[in-house]
mmCIF file of C-alpha atoms and ligand atoms in Angstrom:
data_model
loop_
_atom_site.group_PDB
_atom_site.id
_atom_site.type_symbol
_atom_site.label_atom_id
_atom_site.label_comp_id
_atom_site.label_asym_id
_atom_site.label_seq_id
_atom_site.Cartn_x
_atom_site.Cartn_y
_atom_site.Cartn_z
ATOM 1 C CA MET A 1 -14.379 10.066 106.461
ATOM 2 C CA ASN A 2 -13.781 13.070 108.551
ATOM 3 C CA ASN A 3 -10.455 13.066 109.297
ATOM 4 C CA THR A 4 -9.854 16.768 110.676
ATOM 5 C CA PHE A 5 -7.344 16.734 113.409
ATOM 6 C CA ARG A 6 -9.343 17.476 116.721
ATOM 7 C CA ILE A 7 -8.176 19.631 119.476
ATOM 8 C CA GLY A 8 -9.596 19.557 123.501
ATOM 9 C CA VAL A 9 -8.462 22.615 125.638
ATOM 10 C CA LEU A 10 -8.554 22.802 128.805
ATOM 11 C CA GLY A 11 -8.064 25.924 130.663
ATOM 12 C CA SER A 12 -8.748 27.470 134.058
ATOM 13 C CA GLY A 13 -8.097 31.196 133.319
ATOM 14 C CA LYS A 14 -8.863 33.897 131.305
ATOM 15 C CA GLY A 15 -8.054 31.864 128.203
ATOM 16 C CA SER A 16 -5.869 34.265 126.207
ATOM 17 C CA ASN A 17 -3.510 31.120 124.828
ATOM 18 C CA PHE A 18 -6.996 29.447 123.510
ATOM 19 C CA VAL A 19 -8.179 32.730 121.832
ATOM 20 C CA ALA A 20 -4.829 32.852 119.771
ATOM 21 C CA ILE A 21 -4.861 29.140 119.117
ATOM 22 C CA ALA A 22 -8.379 29.686 117.965
ATOM 23 C CA ASP A 23 -8.140 33.024 116.022
ATOM 24 C CA ALA A 24 -5.106 30.998 114.421
ATOM 25 C CA VAL A 25 -7.542 28.386 113.617
ATOM 26 C CA ILE A 26 -9.593 30.271 112.190
ATOM 27 C CA ALA A 27 -6.493 32.267 109.908
ATOM 28 C CA GLY A 28 -6.223 28.695 108.710
ATOM 29 C CA GLN A 29 -2.909 28.461 110.230
ATOM 30 C CA ILE A 30 -3.636 25.440 112.105
ATOM 31 C CA PRO A 31 -5.024 22.964 109.912
ATOM 32 C CA ALA A 32 -7.322 21.662 112.591
ATOM 33 C CA GLU A 33 -10.739 21.862 114.587
ATOM 34 C CA ILE A 34 -11.099 23.086 118.425
ATOM 35 C CA ALA A 35 -14.058 20.365 119.215
ATOM 36 C CA VAL A 36 -14.149 21.124 122.911
ATOM 37 C CA VAL A 37 -13.287 23.587 125.264
ATOM 38 C CA LEU A 38 -13.258 22.051 129.229
ATOM 39 C CA SER A 39 -12.792 24.142 132.447
ATOM 40 C CA ASP A 40 -12.511 23.459 136.204
ATOM 41 C CA VAL A 41 -13.791 26.770 136.762
ATOM 42 C CA GLU A 42 -17.562 27.867 136.051
ATOM 43 C CA ALA A 43 -16.095 31.436 135.475
ATOM 44 C CA ALA A 44 -13.197 30.947 133.762
ATOM 45 C CA GLY A 45 -12.579 33.522 131.126
ATOM 46 C CA ILE A 46 -11.730 30.722 128.718
ATOM 47 C CA LEU A 47 -15.184 29.474 128.354
ATOM 48 C CA ALA A 48 -16.777 32.663 127.726
ATOM 49 C CA HIS A 49 -14.068 32.975 124.863
ATOM 50 C CA ALA A 50 -15.357 29.172 123.579
ATOM 51 C CA ARG A 51 -18.943 30.035 123.690
ATOM 52 C CA ASP A 52 -17.997 33.496 121.949
ATOM 53 C CA ARG A 53 -16.758 31.652 118.656
ATOM 54 C CA LYS A 54 -19.801 28.678 118.960
ATOM 55 C CA ILE A 55 -16.827 26.247 120.467
ATOM 56 C CA PRO A 56 -18.751 23.592 122.510
ATOM 57 C CA ALA A 57 -17.642 25.091 126.264
ATOM 58 C CA GLN A 58 -18.012 23.073 129.399
ATOM 59 C CA PHE A 59 -17.446 23.485 132.992
ATOM 60 C CA VAL A 60 -16.328 20.141 135.091
ATOM 61 C CA PRO A 61 -16.492 20.117 138.437
ATOM 62 C CA PRO A 62 -12.690 19.245 139.776
ATOM 63 C CA GLY A 63 -13.748 17.396 142.853
ATOM 64 C CA LYS A 64 -12.580 17.750 146.222
ATOM 65 C CA PHE A 65 -8.865 18.606 145.513
ATOM 66 C CA ARG A 66 -7.134 21.518 145.125
ATOM 67 C CA THR A 67 -4.251 21.223 143.200
ATOM 68 C CA LYS A 68 -5.492 17.896 141.187
ATOM 69 C CA LEU A 69 -8.899 16.169 139.668
ATOM 70 C CA ASP A 70 -10.898 13.684 142.054
ATOM 71 C CA GLU A 71 -11.305 10.479 140.530
ATOM 72 C CA GLU A 72 -14.575 11.152 139.324
ATOM 73 C CA ALA A 73 -13.978 14.647 137.832
ATOM 74 C CA GLU A 74 -10.793 12.931 135.897
ATOM 75 C CA ARG A 75 -13.456 10.091 134.728
ATOM 76 C CA ALA A 76 -15.541 12.889 133.761
ATOM 77 C CA PHE A 77 -13.092 14.949 131.851
ATOM 78 C CA VAL A 78 -11.361 11.784 130.038
ATOM 79 C CA ALA A 79 -14.994 10.970 129.186
ATOM 80 C CA ALA A 80 -15.692 14.568 127.495
ATOM 81 C CA LEU A 81 -12.725 14.672 125.501
ATOM 82 C CA GLN A 82 -13.207 10.832 124.262
ATOM 83 C CA GLN A 83 -16.498 12.000 123.416
ATOM 84 C CA ALA A 84 -15.251 14.719 121.138
ATOM 85 C CA GLN A 85 -13.116 12.450 119.541
ATOM 86 C CA ILE A 86 -10.120 14.820 120.027
ATOM 87 C CA ASP A 87 -6.254 13.506 118.682
ATOM 88 C CA LEU A 88 -5.364 16.266 120.821
ATOM 89 C CA VAL A 89 -5.333 18.034 124.292
ATOM 90 C CA VAL A 90 -4.177 21.303 124.852
ATOM 91 C CA LEU A 91 -3.329 22.703 128.184
ATOM 92 C CA ALA A 92 -3.901 26.368 128.048
ATOM 93 C CA GLY A 93 -3.296 27.838 131.837
ATOM 94 C CA PHE A 94 -5.097 24.604 133.225
ATOM 95 C CA MET A 95 -4.111 24.787 137.018
ATOM 96 C CA ARG A 96 -4.491 21.140 138.216
ATOM 97 C CA VAL A 97 -2.146 18.292 137.987
ATOM 98 C CA LEU A 98 -2.894 15.653 135.415
ATOM 99 C CA LYS A 99 -2.639 12.029 137.045
ATOM 100 C CA GLY A 100 -2.347 8.114 135.795
ATOM 101 C CA ASP A 101 -5.833 7.041 134.165
ATOM 102 C CA PHE A 102 -5.866 10.810 132.582
ATOM 103 C CA LEU A 103 -2.236 10.460 131.302
ATOM 104 C CA ARG A 104 -2.697 6.992 130.649
ATOM 105 C CA ALA A 105 -6.330 7.385 128.185
ATOM 106 C CA PHE A 106 -4.224 10.615 125.924
ATOM 107 C CA GLU A 107 -0.731 9.185 126.235
ATOM 108 C CA GLY A 108 1.847 11.273 124.346
ATOM 109 C CA ARG A 109 -1.099 13.704 123.068
ATOM 110 C CA ILE A 110 -1.170 16.286 125.802
ATOM 111 C CA VAL A 111 0.673 19.522 125.493
ATOM 112 C CA ASN A 112 1.075 22.315 127.807
ATOM 113 C CA ILE A 113 2.086 26.021 127.908
ATOM 114 C CA HIS A 114 4.382 26.942 130.780
ATOM 115 C CA PRO A 115 5.583 31.024 131.218
ATOM 116 C CA SER A 116 9.409 30.031 131.460
ATOM 117 C CA LEU A 117 12.345 28.527 129.984
ATOM 118 C CA LEU A 118 12.119 24.806 131.796
ATOM 119 C CA PRO A 119 13.452 23.155 133.291
ATOM 120 C CA SER A 120 13.663 26.276 135.199
ATOM 121 C CA PHE A 121 11.225 27.757 137.212
ATOM 122 C CA PRO A 122 8.536 25.056 136.931
ATOM 123 C CA GLY A 123 5.406 25.748 139.234
ATOM 124 C CA LEU A 124 3.213 28.551 140.062
ATOM 125 C CA GLU A 125 3.947 32.093 138.946
ATOM 126 C CA ALA A 126 7.063 31.349 137.136
ATOM 127 C CA TRP A 127 7.804 34.824 135.903
ATOM 128 C CA LYS A 128 7.820 36.041 139.821
ATOM 129 C CA GLN A 129 10.592 32.906 140.204
ATOM 130 C CA ALA A 130 12.378 34.185 137.328
ATOM 131 C CA LEU A 131 12.216 37.806 138.592
ATOM 132 C CA ASP A 132 13.274 36.486 142.293
ATOM 133 C CA HIS A 133 16.510 34.670 140.775
ATOM 134 C CA GLY A 134 17.978 37.828 138.830
ATOM 135 C CA VAL A 135 17.902 35.753 135.766
ATOM 136 C CA LYS A 136 18.337 38.396 132.600
ATOM 137 C CA VAL A 137 16.475 35.885 129.974
ATOM 138 C CA THR A 138 13.085 34.084 130.350
ATOM 139 C CA GLY A 139 10.187 33.162 128.282
ATOM 140 C CA CYS A 140 7.746 30.328 127.395
ATOM 141 C CA THR A 141 8.173 26.661 126.706
ATOM 142 C CA VAL A 142 5.468 23.981 124.756
ATOM 143 C CA HIS A 143 5.990 20.642 126.185
ATOM 144 C CA PHE A 144 4.597 17.315 126.322
ATOM 145 C CA VAL A 145 2.932 16.391 129.638
ATOM 146 C CA ASP A 146 4.013 13.175 131.592
ATOM 147 C CA ALA A 147 3.702 12.289 135.260
ATOM 148 C CA GLY A 148 6.427 15.188 136.318
ATOM 149 C CA VAL A 149 5.594 18.460 136.998
ATOM 150 C CA ASP A 150 6.204 21.025 133.831
ATOM 151 C CA ALA A 151 8.706 18.057 132.847
ATOM 152 C CA GLY A 152 7.886 16.090 129.627
ATOM 153 C CA ALA A 153 9.489 16.794 126.655
ATOM 154 C CA ILE A 154 10.401 19.810 125.088
ATOM 155 C CA ILE A 155 8.542 21.115 121.822
ATOM 156 C CA GLY A 156 9.223 24.859 121.267
ATOM 157 C CA GLN A 157 10.845 27.478 123.637
ATOM 158 C CA GLN A 158 10.835 31.135 123.088
ATOM 159 C CA THR A 159 13.008 34.064 124.861
ATOM 160 C CA VAL A 160 12.182 36.925 126.544
ATOM 161 C CA PRO A 161 14.159 39.482 128.226
ATOM 162 C CA VAL A 162 14.234 40.236 131.826
ATOM 163 C CA LEU A 163 14.726 44.238 132.056
ATOM 164 C CA ASP A 164 15.990 46.029 135.254
ATOM 165 C CA ASN A 165 12.640 47.953 135.878
ATOM 166 C CA ASP A 166 10.582 44.689 135.235
ATOM 167 C CA THR A 167 7.525 44.098 137.783
ATOM 168 C CA PRO A 168 5.924 40.790 138.338
ATOM 169 C CA GLU A 169 3.255 41.953 136.299
ATOM 170 C CA ASN A 170 4.898 43.274 133.673
ATOM 171 C CA LEU A 171 7.017 40.869 133.070
ATOM 172 C CA HIS A 172 4.298 38.272 133.165
ATOM 173 C CA GLN A 173 2.245 40.354 130.315
ATOM 174 C CA ARG A 174 5.596 39.918 127.853
ATOM 175 C CA ILE A 175 5.831 36.398 128.692
ATOM 176 C CA HIS A 176 1.967 35.910 127.654
ATOM 177 C CA ALA A 177 2.493 37.849 124.339
ATOM 178 C CA ALA A 178 5.874 35.088 123.614
ATOM 179 C CA GLU A 179 3.205 32.595 124.719
ATOM 180 C CA HIS A 180 0.344 33.723 121.722
ATOM 181 C CA ASP A 181 2.820 33.509 119.160
ATOM 182 C CA LEU A 182 4.886 30.374 120.238
ATOM 183 C CA TYR A 183 2.080 27.900 121.017
ATOM 184 C CA PRO A 184 0.302 28.167 117.644
ATOM 185 C CA LYS A 185 3.059 27.530 115.822
ATOM 186 C CA CYS A 186 3.407 24.547 118.064
ATOM 187 C CA VAL A 187 0.308 23.319 117.849
ATOM 188 C CA ALA A 188 -0.098 23.799 114.034
ATOM 189 C CA ALA A 189 3.013 21.643 113.422
ATOM 190 C CA LEU A 190 1.383 19.001 115.525
ATOM 191 C CA ALA A 191 -1.810 19.119 113.345
ATOM 192 C CA ARG A 192 0.562 18.430 110.624
ATOM 193 C CA ARG A 193 1.785 15.647 112.016
ATOM 194 C CA GLU A 194 5.374 17.579 111.846
ATOM 195 C CA ILE A 195 7.009 16.672 115.009
ATOM 196 C CA SER A 196 8.455 13.509 116.213
ATOM 197 C CA VAL A 197 9.891 12.245 119.662
ATOM 198 C CA ALA A 198 13.029 10.597 120.270
ATOM 199 C CA GLY A 199 13.656 10.352 124.062
ATOM 200 C CA ARG A 200 13.318 13.755 125.263
ATOM 201 C CA ARG A 201 14.032 15.371 122.388
ATOM 202 C CA VAL A 202 11.549 16.499 120.109
ATOM 203 C CA LEU A 203 12.213 17.049 116.154
ATOM 204 C CA TRP A 204 10.566 19.343 113.904
ATOM 205 C CA LYS A 205 9.988 17.899 110.284
ATOM 206 C CA LYS A 206 10.929 20.762 108.212
ATOM 207 C CA ALA A 207 8.223 21.879 105.976
HETATM 208 C C1 GAR B 1 -0.411 31.326 131.143
HETATM 209 O O1 GAR B 1 0.749 32.169 131.124
HETATM 210 C C2 GAR B 1 0.235 30.194 131.148
HETATM 211 O O2 GAR B 1 1.499 29.998 131.096
HETATM 212 C C3 GAR B 1 0.030 29.798 132.622
HETATM 213 O O3 GAR B 1 -1.254 30.361 133.038
HETATM 214 C C4 GAR B 1 -1.280 31.290 131.973
HETATM 215 C C5 GAR B 1 -2.386 31.341 131.336
HETATM 216 O O4 GAR B 1 -2.838 32.071 130.770
HETATM 217 N N1 GAR B 1 0.090 28.122 133.072
HETATM 218 C C6 GAR B 1 0.981 28.044 133.900
HETATM 219 O O5 GAR B 1 1.273 28.540 134.620
HETATM 220 C C7 GAR B 1 0.724 26.295 134.317
HETATM 221 N N2 GAR B 1 1.710 25.975 135.093
HETATM 222 P P1 GAR B 1 -4.225 31.867 129.619
HETATM 223 O O6 GAR B 1 -5.628 31.718 130.411
HETATM 224 O O7 GAR B 1 -4.364 33.640 129.512
HETATM 225 O O8 GAR B 1 -3.970 31.249 128.696
#
């Protein structure tokens, strides 16, 4: 039996986190296969990066809403992921909130990366929220996805200092670099089944 850990990635944007994870898979740092990449944006860079790597990549029309999938789209996403027999759904810049049927289909098996130290600054443009608020340290968070927005149990976090001369753009760039370090490590631990969950606390087994 082939029991390779299978990952499905969802993204809406340029896909730099996907690239970091895909490169870590190729380098043997994540014992898994990326089975499929799906996007709600036809021209998203993430699809091109996946096709460059010969990973099945598919645009799935999101339907009539702006911030969530409509019912038909949700069914199409779930079907594509089930068909690819994925073990873990990795959200990498997927800019829609996932709802009931999707969450139920992959309960406890969906992870996301967010560009702040949650629970600070959930929602959009978190790096800009951090700058506007005047915090001295921000960062990124990998967390399980539940019905709340950026609210699930926290798997890992990495800090990034906020500098006096930061603009939203260069702060986001440094957060992105931290994401590319953190996300592959978290996905690797999940693929190795070294992660356990006790309520809101996520525990890492020592290697
Ligand atoms: C990342 O910074 C990620 O944290 C953010 O989108 C960017 C995607 O970049 N996600 C969210 O804000 C989700 N709420 P990428 O397409 O280059 O990986």
